[in-house]
mmCIF file of C-alpha atoms in Angstrom:
data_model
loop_
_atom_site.group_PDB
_atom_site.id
_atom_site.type_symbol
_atom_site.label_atom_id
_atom_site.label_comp_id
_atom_site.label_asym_id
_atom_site.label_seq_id
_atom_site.Cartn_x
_atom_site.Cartn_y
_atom_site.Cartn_z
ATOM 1 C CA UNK B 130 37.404 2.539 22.976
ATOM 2 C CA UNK B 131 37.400 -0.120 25.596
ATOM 3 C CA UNK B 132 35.398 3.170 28.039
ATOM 4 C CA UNK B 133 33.161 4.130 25.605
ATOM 5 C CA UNK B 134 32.111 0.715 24.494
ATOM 6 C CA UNK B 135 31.244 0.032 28.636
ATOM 7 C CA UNK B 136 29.784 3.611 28.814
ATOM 8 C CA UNK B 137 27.285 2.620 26.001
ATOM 9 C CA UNK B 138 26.222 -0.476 27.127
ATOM 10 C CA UNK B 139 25.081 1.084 30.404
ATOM 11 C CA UNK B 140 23.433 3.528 28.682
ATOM 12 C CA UNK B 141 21.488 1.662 25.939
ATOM 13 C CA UNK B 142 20.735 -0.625 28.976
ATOM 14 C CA UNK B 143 19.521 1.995 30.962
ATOM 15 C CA UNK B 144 17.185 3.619 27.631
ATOM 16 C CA UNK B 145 16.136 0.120 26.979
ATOM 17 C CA UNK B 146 15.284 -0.950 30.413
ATOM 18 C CA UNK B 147 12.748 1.883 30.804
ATOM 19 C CA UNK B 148 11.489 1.456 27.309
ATOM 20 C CA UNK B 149 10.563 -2.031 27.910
ATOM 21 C CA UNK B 150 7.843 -1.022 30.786
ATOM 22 C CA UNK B 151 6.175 1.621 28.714
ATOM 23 C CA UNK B 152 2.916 1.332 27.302
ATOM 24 C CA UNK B 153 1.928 -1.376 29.721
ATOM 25 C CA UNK B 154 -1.787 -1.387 30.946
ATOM 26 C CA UNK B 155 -2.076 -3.289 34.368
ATOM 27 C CA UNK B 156 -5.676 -4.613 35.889
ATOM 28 C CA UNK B 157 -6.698 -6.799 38.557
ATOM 29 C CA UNK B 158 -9.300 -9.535 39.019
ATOM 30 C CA UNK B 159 -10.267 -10.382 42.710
ATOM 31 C CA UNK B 160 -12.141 -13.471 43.433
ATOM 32 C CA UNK B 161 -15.418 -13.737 44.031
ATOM 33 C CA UNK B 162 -15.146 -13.637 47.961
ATOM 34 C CA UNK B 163 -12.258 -12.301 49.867
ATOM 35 C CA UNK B 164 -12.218 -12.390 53.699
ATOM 36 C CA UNK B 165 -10.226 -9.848 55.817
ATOM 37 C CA UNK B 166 -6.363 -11.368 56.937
ATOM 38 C CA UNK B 167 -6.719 -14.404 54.782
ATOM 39 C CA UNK B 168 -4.428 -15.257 52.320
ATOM 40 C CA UNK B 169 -5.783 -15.504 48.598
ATOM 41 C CA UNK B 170 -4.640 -15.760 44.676
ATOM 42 C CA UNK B 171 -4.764 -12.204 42.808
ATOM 43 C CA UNK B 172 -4.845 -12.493 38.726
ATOM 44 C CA UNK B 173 -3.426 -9.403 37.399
ATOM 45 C CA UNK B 174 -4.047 -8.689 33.287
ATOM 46 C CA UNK B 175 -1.042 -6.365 31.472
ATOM 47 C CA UNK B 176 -1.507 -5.404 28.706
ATOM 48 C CA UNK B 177 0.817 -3.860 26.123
ATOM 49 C CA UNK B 178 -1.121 -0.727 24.430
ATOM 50 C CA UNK B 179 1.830 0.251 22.187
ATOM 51 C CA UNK B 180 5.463 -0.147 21.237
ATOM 52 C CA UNK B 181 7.324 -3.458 21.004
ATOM 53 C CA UNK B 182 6.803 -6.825 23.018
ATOM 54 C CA UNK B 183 7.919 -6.647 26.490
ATOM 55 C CA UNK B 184 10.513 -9.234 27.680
ATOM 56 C CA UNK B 185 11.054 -10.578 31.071
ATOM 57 C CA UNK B 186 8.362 -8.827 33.093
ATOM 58 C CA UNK B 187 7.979 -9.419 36.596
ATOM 59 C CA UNK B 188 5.023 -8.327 38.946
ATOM 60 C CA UNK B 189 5.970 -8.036 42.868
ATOM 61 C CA UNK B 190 3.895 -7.556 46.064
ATOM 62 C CA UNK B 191 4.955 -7.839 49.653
ATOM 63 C CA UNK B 192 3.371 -11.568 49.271
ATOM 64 C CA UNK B 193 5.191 -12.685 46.643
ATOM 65 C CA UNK B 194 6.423 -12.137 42.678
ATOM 66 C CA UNK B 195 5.322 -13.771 39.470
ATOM 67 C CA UNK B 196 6.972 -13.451 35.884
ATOM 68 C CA UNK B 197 5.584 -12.671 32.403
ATOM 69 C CA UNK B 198 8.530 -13.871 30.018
ATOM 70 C CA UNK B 199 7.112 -11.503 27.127
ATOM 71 C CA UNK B 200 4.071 -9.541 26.148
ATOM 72 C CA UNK B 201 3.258 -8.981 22.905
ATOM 73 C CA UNK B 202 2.143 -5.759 21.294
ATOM 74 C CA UNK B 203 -2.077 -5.209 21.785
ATOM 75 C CA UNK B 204 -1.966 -8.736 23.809
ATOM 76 C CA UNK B 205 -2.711 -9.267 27.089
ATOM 77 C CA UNK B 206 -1.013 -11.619 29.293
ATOM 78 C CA UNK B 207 -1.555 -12.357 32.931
ATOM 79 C CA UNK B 208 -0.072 -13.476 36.447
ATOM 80 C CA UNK B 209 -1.146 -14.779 39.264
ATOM 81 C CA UNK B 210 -0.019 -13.478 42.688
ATOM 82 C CA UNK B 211 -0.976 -14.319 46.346
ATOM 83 C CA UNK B 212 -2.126 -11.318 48.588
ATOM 84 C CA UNK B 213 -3.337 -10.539 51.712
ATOM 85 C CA UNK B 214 -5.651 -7.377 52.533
ATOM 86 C CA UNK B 215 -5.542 -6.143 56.278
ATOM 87 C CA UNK B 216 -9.190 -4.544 56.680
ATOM 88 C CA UNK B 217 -12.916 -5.031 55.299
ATOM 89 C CA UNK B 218 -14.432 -2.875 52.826
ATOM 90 C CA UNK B 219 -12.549 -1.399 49.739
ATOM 91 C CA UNK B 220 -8.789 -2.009 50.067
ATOM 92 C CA UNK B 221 -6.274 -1.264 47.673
ATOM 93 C CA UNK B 222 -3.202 -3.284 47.068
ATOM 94 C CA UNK B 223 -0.897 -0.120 47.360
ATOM 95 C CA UNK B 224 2.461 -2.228 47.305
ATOM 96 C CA UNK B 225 2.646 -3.961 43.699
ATOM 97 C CA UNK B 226 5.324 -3.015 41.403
ATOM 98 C CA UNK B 227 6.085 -3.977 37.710
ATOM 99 C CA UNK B 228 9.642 -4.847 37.535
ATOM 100 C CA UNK B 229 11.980 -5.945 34.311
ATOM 101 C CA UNK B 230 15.625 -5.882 34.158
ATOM 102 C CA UNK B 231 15.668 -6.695 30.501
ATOM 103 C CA UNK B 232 17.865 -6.436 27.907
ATOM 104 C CA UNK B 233 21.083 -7.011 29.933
ATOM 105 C CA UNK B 234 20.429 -7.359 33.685
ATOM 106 C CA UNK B 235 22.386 -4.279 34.697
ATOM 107 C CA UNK B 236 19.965 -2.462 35.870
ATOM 108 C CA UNK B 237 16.164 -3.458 37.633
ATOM 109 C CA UNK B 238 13.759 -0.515 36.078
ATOM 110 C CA UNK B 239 10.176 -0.515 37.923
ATOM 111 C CA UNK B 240 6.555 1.113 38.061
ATOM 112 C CA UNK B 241 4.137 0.865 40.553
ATOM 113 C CA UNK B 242 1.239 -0.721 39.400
ATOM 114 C CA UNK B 243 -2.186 1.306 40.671
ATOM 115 C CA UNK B 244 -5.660 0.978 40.790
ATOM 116 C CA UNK B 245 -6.075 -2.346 42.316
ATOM 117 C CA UNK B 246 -9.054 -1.815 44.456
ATOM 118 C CA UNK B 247 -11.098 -4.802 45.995
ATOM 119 C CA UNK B 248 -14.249 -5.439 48.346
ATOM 120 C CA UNK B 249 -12.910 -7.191 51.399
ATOM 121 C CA UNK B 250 -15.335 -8.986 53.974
ATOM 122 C CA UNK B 251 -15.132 -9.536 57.392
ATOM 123 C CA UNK B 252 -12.787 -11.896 59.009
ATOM 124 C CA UNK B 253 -14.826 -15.446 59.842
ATOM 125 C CA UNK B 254 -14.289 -17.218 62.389
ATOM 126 C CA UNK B 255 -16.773 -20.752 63.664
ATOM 127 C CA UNK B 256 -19.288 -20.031 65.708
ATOM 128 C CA UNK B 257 -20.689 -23.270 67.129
ATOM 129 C CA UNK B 258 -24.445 -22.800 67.794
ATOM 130 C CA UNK B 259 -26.868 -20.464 68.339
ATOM 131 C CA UNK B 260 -26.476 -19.173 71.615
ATOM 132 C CA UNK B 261 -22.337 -18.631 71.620
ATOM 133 C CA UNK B 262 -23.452 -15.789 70.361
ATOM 134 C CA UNK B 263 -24.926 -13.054 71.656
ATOM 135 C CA UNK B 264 -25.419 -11.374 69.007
ATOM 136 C CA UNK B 265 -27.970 -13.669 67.012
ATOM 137 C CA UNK B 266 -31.466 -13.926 68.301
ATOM 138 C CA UNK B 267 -33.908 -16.577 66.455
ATOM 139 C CA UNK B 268 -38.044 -16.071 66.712
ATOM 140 C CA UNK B 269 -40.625 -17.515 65.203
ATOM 141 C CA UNK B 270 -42.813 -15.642 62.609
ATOM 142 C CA UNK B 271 -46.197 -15.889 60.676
ATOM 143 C CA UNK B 272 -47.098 -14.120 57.775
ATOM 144 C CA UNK B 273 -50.489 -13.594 55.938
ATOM 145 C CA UNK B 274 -51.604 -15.845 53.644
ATOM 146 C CA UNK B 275 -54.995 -16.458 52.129
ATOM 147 C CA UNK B 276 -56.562 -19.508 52.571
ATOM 148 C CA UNK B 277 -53.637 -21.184 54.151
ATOM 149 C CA UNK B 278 -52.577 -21.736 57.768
ATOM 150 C CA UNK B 279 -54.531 -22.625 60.638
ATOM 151 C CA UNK B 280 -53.576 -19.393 62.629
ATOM 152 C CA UNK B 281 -56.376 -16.546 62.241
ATOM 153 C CA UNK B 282 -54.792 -13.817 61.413
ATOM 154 C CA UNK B 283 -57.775 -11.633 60.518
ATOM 155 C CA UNK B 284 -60.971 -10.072 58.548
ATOM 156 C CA UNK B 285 -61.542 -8.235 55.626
ATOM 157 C CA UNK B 286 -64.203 -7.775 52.650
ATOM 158 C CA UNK B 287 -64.506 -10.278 50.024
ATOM 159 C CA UNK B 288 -62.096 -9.479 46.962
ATOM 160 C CA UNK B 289 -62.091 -10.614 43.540
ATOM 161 C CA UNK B 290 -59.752 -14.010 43.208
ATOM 162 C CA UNK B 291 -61.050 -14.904 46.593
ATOM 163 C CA UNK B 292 -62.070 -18.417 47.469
ATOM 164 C CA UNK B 293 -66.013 -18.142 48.390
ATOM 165 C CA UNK B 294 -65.218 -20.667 50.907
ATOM 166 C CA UNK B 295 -63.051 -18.195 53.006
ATOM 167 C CA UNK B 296 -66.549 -16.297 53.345
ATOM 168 C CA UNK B 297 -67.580 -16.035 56.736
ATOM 169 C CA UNK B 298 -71.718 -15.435 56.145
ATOM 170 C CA UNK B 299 -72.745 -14.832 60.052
ATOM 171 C CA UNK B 300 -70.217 -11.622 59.159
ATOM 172 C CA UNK B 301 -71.416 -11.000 55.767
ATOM 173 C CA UNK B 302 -75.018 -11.356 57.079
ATOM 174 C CA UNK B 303 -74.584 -8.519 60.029
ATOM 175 C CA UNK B 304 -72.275 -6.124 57.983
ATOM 176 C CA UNK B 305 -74.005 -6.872 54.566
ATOM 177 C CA UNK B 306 -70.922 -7.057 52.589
ATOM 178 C CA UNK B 307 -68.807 -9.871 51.757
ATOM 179 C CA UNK B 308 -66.465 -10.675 54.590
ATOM 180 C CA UNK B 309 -63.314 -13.654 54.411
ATOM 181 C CA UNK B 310 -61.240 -14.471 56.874
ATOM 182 C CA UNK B 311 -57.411 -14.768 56.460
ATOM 183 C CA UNK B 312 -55.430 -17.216 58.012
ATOM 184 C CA UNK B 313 -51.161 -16.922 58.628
ATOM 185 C CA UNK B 314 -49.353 -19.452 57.801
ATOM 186 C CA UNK B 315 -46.019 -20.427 59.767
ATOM 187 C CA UNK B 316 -42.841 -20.173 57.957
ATOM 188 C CA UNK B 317 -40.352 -21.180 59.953
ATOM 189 C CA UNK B 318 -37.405 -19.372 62.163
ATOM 190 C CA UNK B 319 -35.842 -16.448 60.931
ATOM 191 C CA UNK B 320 -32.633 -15.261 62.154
ATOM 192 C CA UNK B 321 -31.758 -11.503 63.312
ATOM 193 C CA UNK B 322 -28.225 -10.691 63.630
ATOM 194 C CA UNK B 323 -27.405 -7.437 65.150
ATOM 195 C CA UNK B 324 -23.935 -5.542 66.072
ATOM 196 C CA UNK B 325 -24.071 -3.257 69.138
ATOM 197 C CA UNK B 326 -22.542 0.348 69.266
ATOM 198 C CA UNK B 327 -18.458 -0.107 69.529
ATOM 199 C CA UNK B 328 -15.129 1.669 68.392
ATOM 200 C CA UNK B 329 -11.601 0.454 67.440
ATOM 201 C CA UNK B 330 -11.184 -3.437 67.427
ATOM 202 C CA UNK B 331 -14.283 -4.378 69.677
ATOM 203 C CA UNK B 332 -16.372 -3.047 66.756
ATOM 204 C CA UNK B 333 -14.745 -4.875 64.369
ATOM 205 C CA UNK B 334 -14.339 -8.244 66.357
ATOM 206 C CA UNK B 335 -18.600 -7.772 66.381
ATOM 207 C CA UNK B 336 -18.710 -6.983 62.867
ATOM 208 C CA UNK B 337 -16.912 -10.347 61.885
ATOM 209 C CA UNK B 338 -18.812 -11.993 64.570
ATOM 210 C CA UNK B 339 -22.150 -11.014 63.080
ATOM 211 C CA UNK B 340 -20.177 -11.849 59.730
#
C-alpha cells in the first residue's frame, strides 16, 4: 500500500505538473529603444487560453527568472525580466523557458517560450565633438525660398501667388514676360554621417560609430 501510495503521488505529480503549463499563451513587450550589449527590462504577458488557473509559474532566461504565483483562466498576467541581446537588428531571445514545479515540487516541468523577436540598435558609445570622428562631415546649405534670403539663387517667370515686388522689370522689359527673382535662404548646418565599406567587427564598430 505504502508503494503504491508513493508510486501515485509521483505520477499524479508528474500528470499535474505538465497540465499546469498547458494552454499558456506567452508574448513579449520590448521597450521603446534597445541598444546592442546593454542590459534592459523585458515584460513578458502569459496568458491562460484554457483549462484551470496556473499556480507557481516561473519564467527563466540566461539573465535572470521572475515568478507568476497563479494565472487565472482567460487572464493575463505578466513578468518582468532583464535581458541582454548580443547583435543589432532583429534578435530573438532564443533562451527563455516557462518553468512550474507545482502541485508538489517533485518534479520541475518546462516549455520554451518562442517568438520573442525585438529590433536591436547599435551599440553607443560618446563621441566628443565633431571631428573625433571621421565619419561625420558638417556643410553649410541654402535652399530656395521665395522672397526670403539675401543669397540670389535665381530667375524664373512670374507665377500666380508671387509677390509683384520680386519682379525684376529691366528682365520683364527685354524678355516681355514677367520675370522674379528668387532668393535662398540659409538654414543652418546639416550633418552627413556616412559608414565606409567593412566586414566582421570593423563594420560594425563603424556602424555604432555612425550610430
Amino acid at each position: 500500500l505504502i508503494d503504491g501510495m508513493l508510486w501515485s503521488l509521483l505520477a499524479a505529480g508528474w500528470w499535474w505538473s505538465g497540465r499546469n503549463l498547458r494552454g499558456i499563451a506567452a508574448r513579449a513587450e520590448f521597450p521603446e529603444q534597445v541598444f546592442q550589449d546593454t542590459d534592459f527590462s523585458l515584460a513578458i504577458f502569459l496568458r491562460k487560453e484554457k483549462g484551470r488557473s496556473a499556480h507557481f509559474l516561473a519564467v527563466r532566461s540566461p539573465a535572470g527568472q521572475a515568478f507568476l504565483p497563479v494565472l487565472k483562466n482567460e487572464a493575463e498576467g505578466s513578468v518582468t525580466i532583464p535581458a541582454r541581446l548580443p547583435r543589432r537588428g532583429l534578435n530573438e531571445i532564443g533562451d527563455a523557458w516557462l518553468e512550474s514545479g507545482f502541485p508538489f515540487g517533485l518534479f520541475r516541468r518546462r516549455r520554451r517560450i518562442s517568438g520573442l523577436v525585438g529590433l536591436v540598435f547599435p551599440r553607443v558609445f560618446e563621441i566628443y565633438g565633431r571631428q573625433a570622428s571621421p565619419a561625420v562631415r558638417g556643410e553649410e546649405i541654402s535652399i530656395p525660398r521665395r522672397g526670403v534670403g539675401e543669397d540670389f539663387y535665381g530667375l524664373r517667370e512670374y507665377g500666380s501667388g508671387d509677390d509683384s515686388r520680386l519682379i525684376n522689370w529691366k528682365l520683364t522689359a527685354k524678355t516681355g514676360k514677367p520675370i522674379v527673382k528668387e532668393y535662398a535662404e540659409q538654414i543652418g548646418n546639416r550633418i552627413t554621417v556616412t559608414v565606409e565599406d567593412a566586414e566582421g567587427p570593423e563594420a560594425e564598430q563603424l556602424i555604432s560609430e555612425a550610430a
